Short mmCIF file of C-alpha atoms and ligand atoms in Angstrom, two decimals:
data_model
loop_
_atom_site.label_atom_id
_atom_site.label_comp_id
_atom_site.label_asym_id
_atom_site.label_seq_id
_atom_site.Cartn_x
_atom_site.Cartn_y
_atom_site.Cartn_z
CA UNK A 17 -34.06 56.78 -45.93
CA UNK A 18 -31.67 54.18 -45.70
CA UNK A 19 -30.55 55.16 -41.98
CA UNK A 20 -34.46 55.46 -41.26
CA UNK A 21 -34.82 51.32 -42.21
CA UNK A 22 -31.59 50.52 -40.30
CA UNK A 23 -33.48 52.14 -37.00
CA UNK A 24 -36.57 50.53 -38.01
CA UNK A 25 -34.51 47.10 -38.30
CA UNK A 26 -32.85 48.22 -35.16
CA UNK A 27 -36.17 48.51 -33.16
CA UNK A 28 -37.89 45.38 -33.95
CA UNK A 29 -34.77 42.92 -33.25
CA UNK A 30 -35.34 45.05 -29.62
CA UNK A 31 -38.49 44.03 -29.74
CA UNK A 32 -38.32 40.22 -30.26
CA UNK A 33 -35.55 40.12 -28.26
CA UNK A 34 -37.72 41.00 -25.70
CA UNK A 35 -40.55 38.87 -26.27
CA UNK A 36 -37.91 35.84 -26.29
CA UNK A 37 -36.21 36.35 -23.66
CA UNK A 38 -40.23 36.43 -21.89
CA UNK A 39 -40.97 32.93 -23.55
CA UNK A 40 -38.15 31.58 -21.91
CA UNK A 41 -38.50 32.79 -18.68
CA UNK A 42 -37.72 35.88 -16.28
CA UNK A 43 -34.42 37.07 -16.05
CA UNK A 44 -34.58 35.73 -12.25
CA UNK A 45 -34.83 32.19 -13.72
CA UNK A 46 -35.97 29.86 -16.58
CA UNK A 47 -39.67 28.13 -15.96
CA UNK A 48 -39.38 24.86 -14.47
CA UNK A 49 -37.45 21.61 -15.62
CA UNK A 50 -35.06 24.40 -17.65
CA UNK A 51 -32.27 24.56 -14.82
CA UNK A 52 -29.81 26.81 -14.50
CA UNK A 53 -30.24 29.45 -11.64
CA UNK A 54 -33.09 30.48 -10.00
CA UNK A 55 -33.22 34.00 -7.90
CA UNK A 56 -35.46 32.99 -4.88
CA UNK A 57 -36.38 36.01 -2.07
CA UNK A 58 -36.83 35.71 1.67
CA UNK A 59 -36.58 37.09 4.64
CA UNK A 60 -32.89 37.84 6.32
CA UNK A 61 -33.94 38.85 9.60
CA UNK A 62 -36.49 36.19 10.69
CA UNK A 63 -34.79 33.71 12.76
CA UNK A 64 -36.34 30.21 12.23
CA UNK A 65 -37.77 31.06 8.91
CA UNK A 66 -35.26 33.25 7.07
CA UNK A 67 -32.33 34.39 8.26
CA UNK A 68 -28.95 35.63 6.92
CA UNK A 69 -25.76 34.07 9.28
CA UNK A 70 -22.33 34.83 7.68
CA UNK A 71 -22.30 33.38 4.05
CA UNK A 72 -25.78 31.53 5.34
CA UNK A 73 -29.08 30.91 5.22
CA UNK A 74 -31.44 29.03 7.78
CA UNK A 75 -34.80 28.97 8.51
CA UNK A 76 -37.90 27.27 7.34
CA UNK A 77 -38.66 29.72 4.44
CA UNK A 78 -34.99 28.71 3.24
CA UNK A 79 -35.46 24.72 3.65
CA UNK A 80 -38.53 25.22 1.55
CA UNK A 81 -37.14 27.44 -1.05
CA UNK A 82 -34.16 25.02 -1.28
CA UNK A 83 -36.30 21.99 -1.55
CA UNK A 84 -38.74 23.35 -4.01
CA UNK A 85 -35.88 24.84 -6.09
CA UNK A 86 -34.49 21.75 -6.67
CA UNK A 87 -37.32 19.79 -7.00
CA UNK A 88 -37.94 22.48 -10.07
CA UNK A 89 -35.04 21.20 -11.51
CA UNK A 90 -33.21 24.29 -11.04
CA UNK A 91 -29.06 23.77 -9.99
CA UNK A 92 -28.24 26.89 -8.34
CA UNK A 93 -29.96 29.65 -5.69
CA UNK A 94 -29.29 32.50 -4.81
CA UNK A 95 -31.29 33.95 -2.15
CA UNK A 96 -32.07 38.29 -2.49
CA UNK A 97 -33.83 39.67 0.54
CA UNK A 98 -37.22 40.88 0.04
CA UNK A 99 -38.80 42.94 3.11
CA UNK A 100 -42.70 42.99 3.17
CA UNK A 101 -43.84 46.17 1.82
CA UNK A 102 -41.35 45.25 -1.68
CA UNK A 103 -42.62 41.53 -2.12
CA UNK A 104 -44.99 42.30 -5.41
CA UNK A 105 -42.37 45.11 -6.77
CA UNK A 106 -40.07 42.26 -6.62
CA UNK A 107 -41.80 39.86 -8.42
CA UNK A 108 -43.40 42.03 -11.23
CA UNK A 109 -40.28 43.40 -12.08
CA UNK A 110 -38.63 39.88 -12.55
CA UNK A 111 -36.07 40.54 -9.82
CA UNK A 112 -36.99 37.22 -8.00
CA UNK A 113 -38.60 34.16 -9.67
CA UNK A 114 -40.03 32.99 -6.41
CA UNK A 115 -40.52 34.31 -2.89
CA UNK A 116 -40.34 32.25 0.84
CA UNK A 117 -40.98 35.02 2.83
CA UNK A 118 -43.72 34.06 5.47
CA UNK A 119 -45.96 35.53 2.53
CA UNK A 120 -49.07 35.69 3.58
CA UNK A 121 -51.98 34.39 0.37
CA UNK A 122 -54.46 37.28 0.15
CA UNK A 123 -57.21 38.30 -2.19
CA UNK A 124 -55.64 42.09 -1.87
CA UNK A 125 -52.13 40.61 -2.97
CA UNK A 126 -53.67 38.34 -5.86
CA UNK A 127 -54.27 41.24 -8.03
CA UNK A 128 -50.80 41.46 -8.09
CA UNK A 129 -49.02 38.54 -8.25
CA UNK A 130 -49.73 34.56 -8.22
CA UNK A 131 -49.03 32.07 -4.68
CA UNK A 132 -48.08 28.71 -4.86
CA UNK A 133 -49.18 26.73 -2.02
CA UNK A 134 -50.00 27.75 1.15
CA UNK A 135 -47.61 25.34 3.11
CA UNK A 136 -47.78 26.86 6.09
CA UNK A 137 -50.60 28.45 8.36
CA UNK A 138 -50.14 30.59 11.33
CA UNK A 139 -51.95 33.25 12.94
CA UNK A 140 -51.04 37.07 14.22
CA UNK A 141 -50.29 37.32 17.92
CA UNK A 142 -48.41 39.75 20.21
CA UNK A 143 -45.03 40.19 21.33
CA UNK A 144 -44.64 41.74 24.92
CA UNK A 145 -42.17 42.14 27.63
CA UNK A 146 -41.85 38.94 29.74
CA UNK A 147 -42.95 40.91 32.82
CA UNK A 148 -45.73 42.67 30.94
CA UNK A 149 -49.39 41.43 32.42
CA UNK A 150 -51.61 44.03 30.91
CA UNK A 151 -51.87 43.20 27.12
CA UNK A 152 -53.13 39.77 26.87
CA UNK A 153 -54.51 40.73 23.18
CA UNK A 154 -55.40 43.20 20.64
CA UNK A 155 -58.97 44.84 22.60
CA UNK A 156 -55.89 45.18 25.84
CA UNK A 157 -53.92 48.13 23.28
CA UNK A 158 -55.94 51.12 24.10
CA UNK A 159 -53.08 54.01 24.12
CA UNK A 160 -50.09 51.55 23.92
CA UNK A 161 -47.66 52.11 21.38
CA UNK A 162 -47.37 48.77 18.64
CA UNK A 163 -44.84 48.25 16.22
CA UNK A 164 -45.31 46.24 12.89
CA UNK A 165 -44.01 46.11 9.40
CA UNK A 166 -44.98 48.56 6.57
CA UNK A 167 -46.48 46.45 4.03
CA UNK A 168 -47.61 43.28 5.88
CA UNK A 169 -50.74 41.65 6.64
CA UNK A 170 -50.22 42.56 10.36
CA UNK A 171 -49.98 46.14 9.90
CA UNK A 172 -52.89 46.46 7.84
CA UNK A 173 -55.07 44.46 10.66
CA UNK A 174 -54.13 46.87 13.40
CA UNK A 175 -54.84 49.77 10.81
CA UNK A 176 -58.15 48.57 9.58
CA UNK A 177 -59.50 47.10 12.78
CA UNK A 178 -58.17 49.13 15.84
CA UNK A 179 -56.24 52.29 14.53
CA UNK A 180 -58.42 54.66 17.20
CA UNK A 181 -56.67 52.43 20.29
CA UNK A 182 -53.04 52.59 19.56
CA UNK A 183 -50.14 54.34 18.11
CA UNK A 184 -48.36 52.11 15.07
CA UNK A 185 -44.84 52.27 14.58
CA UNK A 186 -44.04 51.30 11.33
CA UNK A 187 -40.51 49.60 10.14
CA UNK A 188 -39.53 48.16 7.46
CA UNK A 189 -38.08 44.58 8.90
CA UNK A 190 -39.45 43.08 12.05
CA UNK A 191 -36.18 43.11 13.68
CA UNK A 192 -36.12 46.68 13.93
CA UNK A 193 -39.32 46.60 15.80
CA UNK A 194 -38.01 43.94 18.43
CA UNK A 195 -35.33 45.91 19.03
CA UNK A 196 -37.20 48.64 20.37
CA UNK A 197 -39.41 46.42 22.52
CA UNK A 198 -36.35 45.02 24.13
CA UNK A 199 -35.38 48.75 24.58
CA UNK A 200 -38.59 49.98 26.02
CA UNK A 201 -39.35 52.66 23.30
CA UNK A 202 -42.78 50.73 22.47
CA UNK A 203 -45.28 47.96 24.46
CA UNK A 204 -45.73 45.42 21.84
CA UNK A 205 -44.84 44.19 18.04
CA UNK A 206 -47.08 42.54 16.37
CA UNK A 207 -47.03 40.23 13.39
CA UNK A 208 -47.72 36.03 12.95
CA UNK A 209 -47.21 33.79 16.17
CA UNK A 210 -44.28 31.92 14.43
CA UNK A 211 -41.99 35.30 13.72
CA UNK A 212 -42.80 36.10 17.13
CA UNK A 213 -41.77 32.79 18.64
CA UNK A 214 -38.65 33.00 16.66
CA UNK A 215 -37.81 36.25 17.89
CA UNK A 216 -38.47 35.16 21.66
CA UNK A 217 -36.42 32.51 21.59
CA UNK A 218 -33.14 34.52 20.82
CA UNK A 219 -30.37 34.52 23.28
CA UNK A 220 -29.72 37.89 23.33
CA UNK A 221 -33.79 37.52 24.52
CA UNK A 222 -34.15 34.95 26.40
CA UNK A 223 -36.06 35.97 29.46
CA UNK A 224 -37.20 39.32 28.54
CA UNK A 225 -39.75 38.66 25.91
CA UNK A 226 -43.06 36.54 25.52
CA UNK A 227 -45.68 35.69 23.28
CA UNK A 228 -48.91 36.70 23.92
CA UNK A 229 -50.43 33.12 22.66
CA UNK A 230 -53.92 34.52 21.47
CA UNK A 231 -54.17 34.42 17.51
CA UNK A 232 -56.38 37.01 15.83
CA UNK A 233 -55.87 35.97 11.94
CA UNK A 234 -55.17 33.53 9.63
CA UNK A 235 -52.09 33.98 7.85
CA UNK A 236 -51.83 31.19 5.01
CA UNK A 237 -48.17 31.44 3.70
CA UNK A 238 -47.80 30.89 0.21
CA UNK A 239 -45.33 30.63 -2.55
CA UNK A 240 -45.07 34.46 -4.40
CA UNK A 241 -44.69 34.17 -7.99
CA UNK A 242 -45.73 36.04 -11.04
CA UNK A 243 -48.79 37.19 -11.72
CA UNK A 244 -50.53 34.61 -13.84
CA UNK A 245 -47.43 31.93 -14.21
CA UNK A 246 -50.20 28.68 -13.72
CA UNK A 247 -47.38 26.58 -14.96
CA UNK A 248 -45.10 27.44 -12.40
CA UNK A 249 -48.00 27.21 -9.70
CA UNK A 250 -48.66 23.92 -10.38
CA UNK A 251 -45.12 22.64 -10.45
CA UNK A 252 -44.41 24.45 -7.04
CA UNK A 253 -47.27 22.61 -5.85
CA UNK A 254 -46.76 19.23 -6.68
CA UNK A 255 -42.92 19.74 -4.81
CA UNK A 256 -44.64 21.19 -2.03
CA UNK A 257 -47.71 18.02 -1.62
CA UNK A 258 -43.98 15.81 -2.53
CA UNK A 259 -42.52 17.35 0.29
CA UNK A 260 -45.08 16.88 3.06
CA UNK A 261 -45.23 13.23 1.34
CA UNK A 262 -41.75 12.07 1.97
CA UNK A 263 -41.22 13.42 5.40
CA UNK A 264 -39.45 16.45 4.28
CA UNK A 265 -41.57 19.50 5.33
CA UNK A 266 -41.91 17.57 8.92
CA UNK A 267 -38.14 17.67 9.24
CA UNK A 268 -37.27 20.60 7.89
CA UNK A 269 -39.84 22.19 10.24
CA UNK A 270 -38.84 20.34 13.84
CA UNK A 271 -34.77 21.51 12.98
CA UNK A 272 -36.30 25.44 12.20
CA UNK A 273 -39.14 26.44 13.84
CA UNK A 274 -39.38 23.55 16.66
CA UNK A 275 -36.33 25.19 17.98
CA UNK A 276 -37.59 28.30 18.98
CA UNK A 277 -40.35 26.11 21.26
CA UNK A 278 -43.06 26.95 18.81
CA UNK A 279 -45.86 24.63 18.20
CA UNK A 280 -47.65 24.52 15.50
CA UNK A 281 -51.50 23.98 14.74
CA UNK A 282 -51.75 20.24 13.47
CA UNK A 283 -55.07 20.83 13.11
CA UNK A 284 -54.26 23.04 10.06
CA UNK A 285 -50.79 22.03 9.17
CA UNK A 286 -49.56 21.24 6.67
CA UNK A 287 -52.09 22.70 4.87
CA UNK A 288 -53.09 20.92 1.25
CA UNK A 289 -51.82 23.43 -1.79
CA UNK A 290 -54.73 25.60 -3.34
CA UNK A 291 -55.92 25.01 -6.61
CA UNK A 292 -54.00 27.50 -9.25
CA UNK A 293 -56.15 29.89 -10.83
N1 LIG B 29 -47.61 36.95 7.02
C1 LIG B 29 -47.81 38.36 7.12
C2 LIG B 29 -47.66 39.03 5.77
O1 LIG B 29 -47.49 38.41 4.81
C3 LIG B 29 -46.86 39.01 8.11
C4 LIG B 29 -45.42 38.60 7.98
C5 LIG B 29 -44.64 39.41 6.94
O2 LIG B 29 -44.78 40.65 6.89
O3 LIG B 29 -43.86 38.81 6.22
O4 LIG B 29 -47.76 40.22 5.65
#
């Protein structure tokens, strides 16, 4: 009997030391204006929005992440990579508080998990071969072989919409895929103009690659959180509208992005944060 209530006593301290450690956050960081640490994904292989160099990180994504982070109050980063297809996995299981990962907002992904934002909008194009003349767009595909990302908005497009045209090559990082356009082994990648651009503009590139230039999608990047955290919603937006306010976003954007040649909408950027649910 006695061993019986220690077990018992044993299994609810588990217990409320569970629900505690919930109340005061995830174990990727405290809610907002608690500081401390905050585990923050992206992408590593995105140049221009999130990209791994050495010890570093640059990129758009990253200027975001870093501004919103401390904004939050938060006094340290550390940045875990989180590839398309494991975005949600990553957040429900509390292995990153926050994701900057040219995360697309969709109704599809909101019974998942929660977006801050959008603070970005961009649009899925085409990446070709700079000599390339015959796809000019996604009705130019018919029996070409396309590479995109398992997982990602762009993927799913090509699936839904024009799966009987063209043969998908699925990877898991974009990367991959311009790789093998640069070695001939497919026609086209395809994902948002803005990765695209990025991608182009790479020495080890320049001259052999181009960007179609003909958007078919809007792809409204938001902030990835938790399913549900409205608190944490709202404070990410209020950095983000803080951000565009004080010239940040515009700066952080012109030393990323505007290097790569890329121009963005203005007619659509930046776009104002959506209302949390
Ligand atoms: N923005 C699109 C998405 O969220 C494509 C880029 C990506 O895979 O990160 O799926």
């Amino acid at each position: 009997m006695p061993f019986l209530k220690a077990l018992a006593a044993t299994a609810s301290a588990v217990v409320l030391g569970a629900s505690l450690t919930a109340c005061a956050g995830s174990p990727a960081g405290g809610d907002p204006g608690t500081g401390g640490k905050v585990i923050v994904g992206i992408k590593f292989d995105q140049p221009g929005l999130g990209l791994k160099e050495g010890d570093g990180y640059t990129g758009f994504d990253v200027e975001v992440a870093k501004y919103v982070a401390k904004d939050l109050g938060y006094t340290e980063v550390e940045f875990k990579e989180t590839p398309s297809a494991q975005r949600e996995t990553l957040l429900a299981s509390d292995q990153v508080k926050m994701i900057f990962a040219t995360y697309s907002i969709t109704d599809d992904r909101k019974k998942k998990v929660s977006f801050g934002g959008p603070y970005f909008q961009a649009g899925q194009d085409l990446l070709v071969a700079a000599a390339n003349t015959a796809i000019t767009g996604p009705e130019t595909l018919n029996g070409k072989k396309l590479c995109s990302v398992t997982g990602s908005t762009s993927a799913k497009k090509i699936q839904d919409q024009f799966a009987n045209q063209v043969q998908l090559q699925e990877y898991d990082t974009y990367s991959k895929c311009v790789d093998a356009l640069a070695s001939g082994s497919i026609d086209a990648v395809t994902t948002d103009n803005v990765i695209l651009a990025g991608f182009a503009a790479q020495a080890q590139y320049a001259g052999k690659l181009k960007v179609v230039g003909k958007t078919f999608s809007t792809e409204r990047y938001g902030v990835g959180i938790k399913m549900g955290d409205t608190k944490l919603c709202n404070a990410i937006n209020t950095s983000l509208a803080k951000m565009v306010t004080d010239g940040s976003w515009q700066k952080a954007l012109d030393a990323t992005v505007g290097k790569s040649g890329f121009t963005p909408d203005t007619a659509v950027n930046p776009p104002k944060p959506d209302a949390c649910a």
